[in-house]
Short mmCIF file of C-alpha atoms in Angstrom, two decimals:
data_model
loop_
_atom_site.label_atom_id
_atom_site.label_comp_id
_atom_site.label_asym_id
_atom_site.label_seq_id
_atom_site.Cartn_x
_atom_site.Cartn_y
_atom_site.Cartn_z
CA GLY A 1 4.16 162.27 100.83
CA ASN A 2 2.08 159.15 100.47
CA SER A 3 -0.30 158.27 103.26
CA VAL A 4 -3.36 156.22 104.12
CA THR A 5 -6.16 157.24 106.48
CA GLN A 6 -8.71 154.75 107.67
CA MET A 7 -11.53 155.00 110.16
CA GLU A 8 -10.69 154.37 113.75
CA GLY A 9 -12.20 151.45 115.54
CA PRO A 10 -13.26 149.43 117.14
CA VAL A 11 -16.23 148.72 114.95
CA THR A 12 -18.73 146.48 116.72
CA LEU A 13 -21.48 144.82 114.68
CA SER A 14 -24.01 142.09 115.11
CA GLU A 15 -23.80 139.03 112.90
CA GLU A 16 -25.34 139.57 109.43
CA ALA A 17 -24.97 143.35 109.65
CA PHE A 18 -23.55 145.42 106.79
CA LEU A 19 -19.94 146.49 107.10
CA THR A 20 -18.18 149.56 105.77
CA ILE A 21 -14.64 150.52 106.74
CA ASN A 22 -13.57 153.79 105.19
CA CYS A 23 -10.14 154.29 103.66
CA THR A 24 -8.77 157.33 101.85
CA TYR A 25 -5.30 157.88 100.52
CA THR A 26 -2.84 160.54 99.41
CA ALA A 27 -0.32 159.53 96.78
CA THR A 28 1.72 160.80 93.88
CA GLY A 29 1.07 158.91 90.69
CA TYR A 30 -1.31 155.98 90.57
CA PRO A 31 -0.82 153.59 93.47
CA SER A 32 -2.05 150.07 93.86
CA LEU A 33 -4.42 149.66 96.81
CA PHE A 34 -4.80 146.75 99.20
CA TRP A 35 -6.80 145.51 102.13
CA TYR A 36 -4.99 143.18 104.50
CA VAL A 37 -6.60 141.30 107.39
CA GLN A 38 -4.96 140.22 110.63
CA TYR A 39 -6.73 137.59 112.69
CA PRO A 40 -5.87 137.38 116.40
CA GLY A 41 -2.32 136.14 116.98
CA GLU A 42 -1.57 135.81 113.28
CA GLY A 43 0.27 137.67 110.56
CA LEU A 44 -1.29 139.75 107.82
CA GLN A 45 -3.06 138.14 104.89
CA LEU A 46 -4.00 139.84 101.67
CA LEU A 47 -7.78 140.19 101.52
CA LEU A 48 -8.14 141.99 98.19
CA LYS A 49 -6.43 144.48 95.94
CA ALA A 50 -6.97 146.85 93.02
CA THR A 51 -4.27 148.15 90.74
CA LYS A 52 -6.01 150.87 88.74
CA ALA A 53 -8.90 153.31 88.94
CA ASP A 54 -12.42 151.81 88.91
CA ASP A 55 -11.07 148.32 89.58
CA LYS A 56 -13.07 146.36 92.13
CA GLY A 57 -11.25 143.90 94.35
CA SER A 58 -13.28 141.14 95.95
CA ASN A 59 -12.71 138.09 98.14
CA LYS A 60 -14.67 136.11 100.76
CA GLY A 61 -17.69 138.41 100.31
CA PHE A 62 -15.65 141.57 100.86
CA GLU A 63 -15.43 144.23 98.16
CA ALA A 64 -13.62 147.51 97.60
CA THR A 65 -13.59 149.80 94.59
CA TYR A 66 -10.64 152.01 93.63
CA ARG A 67 -12.12 155.51 93.36
CA LYS A 68 -9.58 157.93 91.96
CA GLU A 69 -11.94 160.92 92.02
CA THR A 70 -12.46 160.61 95.77
CA THR A 71 -9.08 158.94 96.51
CA SER A 72 -10.89 156.21 98.39
CA PHE A 73 -10.90 152.43 98.72
CA HIS A 74 -13.67 151.64 101.19
CA LEU A 75 -14.10 148.04 102.34
CA GLU A 76 -17.64 146.61 102.36
CA LYS A 77 -19.34 143.34 103.17
CA GLY A 78 -23.05 142.70 103.00
CA SER A 79 -23.37 140.29 105.92
CA VAL A 80 -20.59 139.86 108.45
CA GLN A 81 -19.93 136.73 110.46
CA VAL A 82 -18.30 136.21 113.83
CA SER A 83 -15.33 134.70 111.98
CA ASP A 84 -14.72 138.09 110.31
CA SER A 85 -13.60 139.56 113.63
CA ALA A 86 -10.07 140.82 112.98
CA VAL A 87 -8.01 143.94 112.35
CA TYR A 88 -8.28 145.31 108.81
CA PHE A 89 -5.51 147.38 107.25
CA CYS A 90 -5.77 149.55 104.18
CA ALA A 91 -2.47 150.01 102.33
CA LEU A 92 -0.98 151.42 99.16
CA SER A 93 2.16 150.84 97.15
CA ASP A 94 3.51 153.55 94.92
CA PRO A 95 4.28 152.64 91.32
CA ALA A 96 6.44 155.73 91.00
CA GLY A 97 9.14 154.01 93.01
CA TYR A 98 12.05 152.26 91.31
CA GLY A 99 12.66 148.54 91.58
CA GLY A 100 11.90 147.33 95.07
CA ALA A 101 10.45 150.66 96.07
CA THR A 102 7.30 149.74 94.18
CA ASN A 103 6.72 146.94 96.68
CA LYS A 104 6.94 149.21 99.71
CA LEU A 105 3.58 149.27 101.44
CA ILE A 106 2.27 152.25 103.34
CA PHE A 107 -0.36 151.21 105.86
CA GLY A 108 -3.21 152.85 107.61
CA THR A 109 -3.47 152.44 111.37
CA GLY A 110 -5.83 149.49 111.19
CA THR A 111 -9.48 149.06 112.19
CA LEU A 112 -10.54 146.46 114.69
CA LEU A 113 -13.80 144.74 113.76
CA ALA A 114 -15.66 142.82 116.44
CA VAL A 115 -18.71 140.83 115.32
CA GLN A 116 -21.09 139.62 118.01
CA PRO A 117 -23.37 136.59 117.60
CA ASN B 1 3.69 124.97 102.28
CA ALA B 2 5.93 127.12 104.52
CA GLY B 3 5.74 130.57 102.90
CA VAL B 4 7.43 133.15 105.14
CA THR B 5 8.82 131.74 108.38
CA GLN B 6 9.92 133.90 111.31
CA THR B 7 11.69 132.90 114.50
CA PRO B 8 11.44 133.35 117.40
CA LYS B 9 7.75 134.03 117.90
CA PHE B 10 8.24 135.55 121.35
CA GLN B 11 11.34 137.08 122.94
CA VAL B 12 12.10 139.14 126.03
CA LEU B 13 15.32 141.13 126.02
CA LYS B 14 17.07 143.31 128.53
CA THR B 15 18.04 146.84 127.55
CA GLY B 16 21.40 146.79 125.78
CA GLN B 17 21.26 143.16 124.68
CA SER B 18 21.55 142.23 121.04
CA MET B 19 19.58 139.65 119.12
CA THR B 20 18.66 138.53 115.62
CA LEU B 21 15.18 137.88 114.29
CA GLN B 22 15.30 135.25 111.59
CA CYS B 23 13.23 135.27 108.42
CA ALA B 24 13.17 132.72 105.63
CA GLN B 25 10.96 132.33 102.57
CA ASP B 26 10.68 129.40 100.19
CA MET B 27 8.91 131.12 97.30
CA ASN B 28 12.06 132.36 95.51
CA HIS B 29 10.96 135.97 96.06
CA GLU B 30 13.44 138.67 95.18
CA TYR B 31 11.94 141.23 97.54
CA MET B 32 12.06 140.86 101.33
CA SER B 33 11.32 143.37 104.04
CA TRP B 34 10.84 143.94 107.74
CA TYR B 35 8.02 145.93 109.34
CA ARG B 36 7.23 146.80 112.90
CA GLN B 37 3.68 147.10 114.18
CA ASP B 38 2.86 149.46 117.02
CA PRO B 39 -0.55 150.34 118.48
CA GLY B 40 -2.25 153.16 116.62
CA MET B 41 0.51 153.39 114.02
CA GLY B 42 -0.13 150.54 111.62
CA LEU B 43 2.95 148.87 110.16
CA ARG B 44 6.09 150.80 109.37
CA LEU B 45 8.90 149.65 107.08
CA ILE B 46 12.29 149.13 108.74
CA HIS B 47 14.52 147.75 105.95
CA TYR B 48 14.04 146.03 102.65
CA SER B 49 16.03 144.09 100.07
CA VAL B 50 15.57 143.52 96.33
CA GLY B 51 17.99 140.62 96.13
CA ALA B 52 21.04 138.97 97.63
CA GLY B 53 23.63 141.55 98.58
CA ILE B 54 21.25 144.52 98.20
CA THR B 55 19.52 146.21 101.12
CA ASP B 56 18.04 149.64 101.75
CA GLN B 57 16.46 151.61 104.56
CA GLY B 58 12.78 152.05 105.11
CA GLU B 59 10.92 154.54 107.25
CA VAL B 60 12.31 153.57 110.69
CA PRO B 61 15.79 151.98 110.26
CA ASN B 62 17.59 153.34 113.31
CA GLY B 63 18.77 150.68 115.74
CA TYR B 64 18.42 147.84 113.24
CA ASN B 65 20.79 146.15 110.80
CA VAL B 66 20.04 143.73 107.99
CA SER B 67 21.95 141.67 105.48
CA ARG B 68 20.91 139.45 102.57
CA SER B 69 23.45 136.78 101.77
CA THR B 70 20.96 134.42 100.12
CA THR B 71 17.65 134.79 98.32
CA GLU B 72 15.86 132.84 101.07
CA ASP B 73 17.03 134.57 104.26
CA PHE B 74 16.75 138.11 105.57
CA PRO B 75 17.70 138.41 109.26
CA LEU B 76 17.03 141.55 111.29
CA ARG B 77 19.58 142.45 113.96
CA LEU B 78 18.97 144.61 117.00
CA LEU B 79 22.39 145.85 118.01
CA SER B 80 21.60 147.27 121.46
CA ALA B 81 17.97 146.78 122.39
CA ALA B 82 15.98 149.71 123.80
CA PRO B 83 12.48 149.74 125.34
CA SER B 84 11.32 151.77 122.30
CA GLN B 85 11.96 148.67 120.20
CA THR B 86 9.25 146.73 122.02
CA SER B 87 6.96 145.85 119.15
CA VAL B 88 5.65 143.14 116.90
CA TYR B 89 7.93 142.50 113.93
CA PHE B 90 6.79 141.14 110.60
CA CYS B 91 8.89 139.83 107.78
CA ALA B 92 7.38 140.01 104.30
CA SER B 93 8.34 138.95 100.79
CA SER B 94 7.16 139.20 97.20
CA TYR B 95 8.22 139.01 93.59
CA LEU B 96 9.61 142.16 92.00
CA ARG B 97 8.11 141.66 88.57
CA GLY B 98 4.52 142.86 88.33
CA GLY B 99 5.26 146.25 89.80
CA SER B 100 3.24 147.85 92.56
CA GLY B 101 0.40 145.34 92.30
CA ASN B 102 2.47 142.49 93.70
CA THR B 103 1.01 140.55 96.60
CA ILE B 104 3.17 140.86 99.69
CA TYR B 105 3.28 137.73 101.85
CA PHE B 106 3.74 138.15 105.59
CA GLY B 107 5.15 135.91 108.28
CA GLU B 108 3.25 135.28 111.49
CA GLY B 109 5.13 137.89 113.49
CA SER B 110 7.68 138.05 116.29
CA TRP B 111 6.60 139.61 119.59
CA LEU B 112 9.58 141.38 121.17
CA THR B 113 9.61 142.96 124.61
CA VAL B 114 12.58 144.98 125.82
CA VAL B 115 12.72 145.54 129.59
#
């Protein structure tokens, strides 16, 4: 079945450090891939997405590239800020589903990022 | 600019009690869904709906009921609460057109504790 595996946290970095959060997936067909972010006490917000192989999603300085050959969608940011402290979720939705099934998201377990000043 | 609105935000229930978590969206989305978030397990899909009058089960439906009488509302009912249902619940919605690349919009969550 479809699944998402992402690195366990917490990840603790100093401000301006480089961030990588690894995400790999298993899926039938060609899924769309997402990164969602959850700030403390809030709901999930879409950070970025990619819908086909070699697409790069980007937003707020974060980037992730859809790598079909390695089934990966690693999240990167060149210089993190304290305000980036949050839980980051990698997720996929399977286009092989019918109707509403294509909107069903399968999530990884989440990675807590803590950025220290 | 409401988006997806969930109520209540916090609730404590006794084992065996019933309650309804409310969810409303003002974006005219066809698709609505409920997830639960548990430590170390990410979010798991409980139920979803592709339009008024149409619902289906997700990954963890047991102990929960849903109905969709209008496009805007998608309440989640706990029939007889159990401690295993202590969790954070998120309602989410999106358009159906656009396929698997649709952006899913989430509410702010409902923290439920069953004692």
